[in-house]
CSV table of C-alpha atoms in Angstrom, one decimal:
chain,number,residue,atom,x,y,z
B,1,LYS,CA,-70.9,13.6,-69.3
B,2,LEU,CA,-68.4,11.1,-71.6
B,3,GLU,CA,-68.0,7.6,-70.0
B,4,LYS,CA,-64.3,5.2,-70.8
B,5,VAL,CA,-66.1,1.4,-72.4
B,6,ILE,CA,-62.2,-0.9,-70.7
B,7,THR,CA,-61.8,-4.2,-72.3
B,8,ASN,CA,-58.9,-6.4,-70.9
B,9,ASN,CA,-57.3,-2.8,-68.9
B,10,ARG,CA,-57.9,-1.2,-72.6
B,11,VAL,CA,-60.3,2.0,-73.3
B,12,THR,CA,-62.2,0.1,-75.9
B,13,SER,CA,-64.3,3.4,-77.2
B,14,ILE,CA,-66.4,6.3,-74.8
B,15,ILE,CA,-70.3,6.8,-74.5
B,16,CYS,CA,-72.0,10.4,-72.9
B,17,SER,CA,-73.9,8.4,-70.0
B,18,LEU,CA,-76.7,11.1,-70.7
B,19,PHE,CA,-77.1,10.2,-73.5
B,20,LYS,CA,-77.6,6.3,-72.5
B,21,ILE,CA,-80.4,7.8,-69.8
B,22,PHE,CA,-81.7,9.7,-72.7
B,23,VAL,CA,-81.8,7.7,-75.6
B,24,ASN,CA,-85.7,7.4,-75.7
B,25,HIS,CA,-86.2,10.6,-75.9
B,26,LEU,CA,-83.4,11.6,-77.8
B,27,ASN,CA,-84.1,9.2,-80.2
B,28,LYS,CA,-87.2,11.3,-81.6
B,29,MET,CA,-84.7,14.8,-82.5
B,30,ARG,CA,-83.5,15.3,-86.3
B,31,SER,CA,-80.2,15.5,-85.1
B,32,SER,CA,-79.5,12.1,-82.7
B,33,SER,CA,-77.2,9.7,-83.8
B,34,SER,CA,-76.5,6.8,-81.5
B,35,THR,CA,-72.9,6.9,-81.9
B,36,TRP,CA,-72.5,8.3,-78.6
B,37,VAL,CA,-75.2,5.6,-76.8
B,38,ASP,CA,-73.5,2.5,-78.5
B,39,GLY,CA,-70.4,4.0,-77.8
B,40,THR,CA,-67.4,5.5,-80.7
B,41,LYS,CA,-64.0,3.8,-81.2
B,42,SER,CA,-62.9,6.9,-82.7
B,43,VAL,CA,-63.2,10.4,-81.4
B,44,LYS,CA,-61.4,13.3,-82.7
B,45,LYS,CA,-61.4,16.1,-80.7
B,46,ASP,CA,-63.8,18.5,-83.6
B,47,SER,CA,-66.1,15.2,-82.9
B,48,LEU,CA,-66.2,16.5,-79.4
B,49,LYS,CA,-66.5,19.5,-79.6
B,50,LYS,CA,-69.8,19.2,-82.4
B,51,LEU,CA,-71.1,16.8,-79.3
B,52,LEU,CA,-71.2,19.3,-76.8
B,53,SER,CA,-72.4,22.3,-78.8
B,54,SER,CA,-75.5,19.8,-80.5
B,55,ASP,CA,-79.1,20.1,-80.1
B,56,VAL,CA,-79.2,16.6,-78.6
B,57,HIS,CA,-76.4,17.4,-76.4
B,58,LEU,CA,-78.2,21.0,-74.5
B,59,LYS,CA,-81.5,18.8,-74.5
B,60,ALA,CA,-79.9,15.9,-72.7
B,61,ILE,CA,-78.1,18.5,-70.3
B,62,ASP,CA,-81.7,20.1,-69.9
B,63,LEU,CA,-83.6,16.6,-69.4
B,64,ASN,CA,-80.9,16.2,-66.8
B,65,THR,CA,-81.2,19.3,-65.0
B,66,LYS,CA,-85.0,19.0,-64.9
B,67,ALA,CA,-84.7,15.0,-63.3
B,68,GLN,CA,-82.2,16.2,-61.0
B,69,LEU,CA,-84.7,19.2,-59.8
B,70,GLY,CA,-88.3,17.7,-59.7
B,71,ALA,CA,-90.6,20.4,-61.3
B,72,ALA,CA,-88.2,22.7,-61.1
B,73,TRP,CA,-87.5,23.4,-65.6
B,74,SER,CA,-83.5,25.4,-65.9
B,75,PHE,CA,-83.9,28.4,-68.3
B,76,ARG,CA,-82.6,27.2,-71.3
B,77,THR,CA,-85.7,24.5,-71.8
B,78,LYS,CA,-88.3,27.3,-70.7
B,79,LYS,CA,-86.4,29.7,-73.2
B,80,LYS,CA,-86.3,26.7,-76.2
B,81,LEU,CA,-90.4,26.6,-75.2
B,82,ALA,CA,-91.3,30.3,-75.0
B,83,ASN,CA,-90.2,30.3,-77.9
B,84,GLN,CA,-91.7,27.7,-79.9
B,85,TYR,CA,-95.1,29.4,-78.4
B,86,VAL,CA,-94.3,32.3,-79.9
B,87,CYS,CA,-97.1,34.1,-82.1
C-alpha cells in the first residue's frame, strides 16, 4: 500500500507501508532498495510499474498475507519454496 507523506498540506513523498513493516526481511533481498521505505519524491508511472512487479514487492505481499493468516502460507510463497528445493 502506497502512502502519502504530507507536510504543510503538500505531498512531500510517497512510501510503501508494507516495505516499512517488513524492512528487515526485505533488506536481505538482492533487489531491495530503501527508496520506498524512506520515501521517494519523484514518482513516475514506470517506477510504479516496476515496483508492483518486483520480487521485493511480491515478497512483501507474501509476508503480509502470512502475518494476517497466521500459520497459513500464501500459494505464491509455497510455490517459490517448492521450486527452491526441487532436485
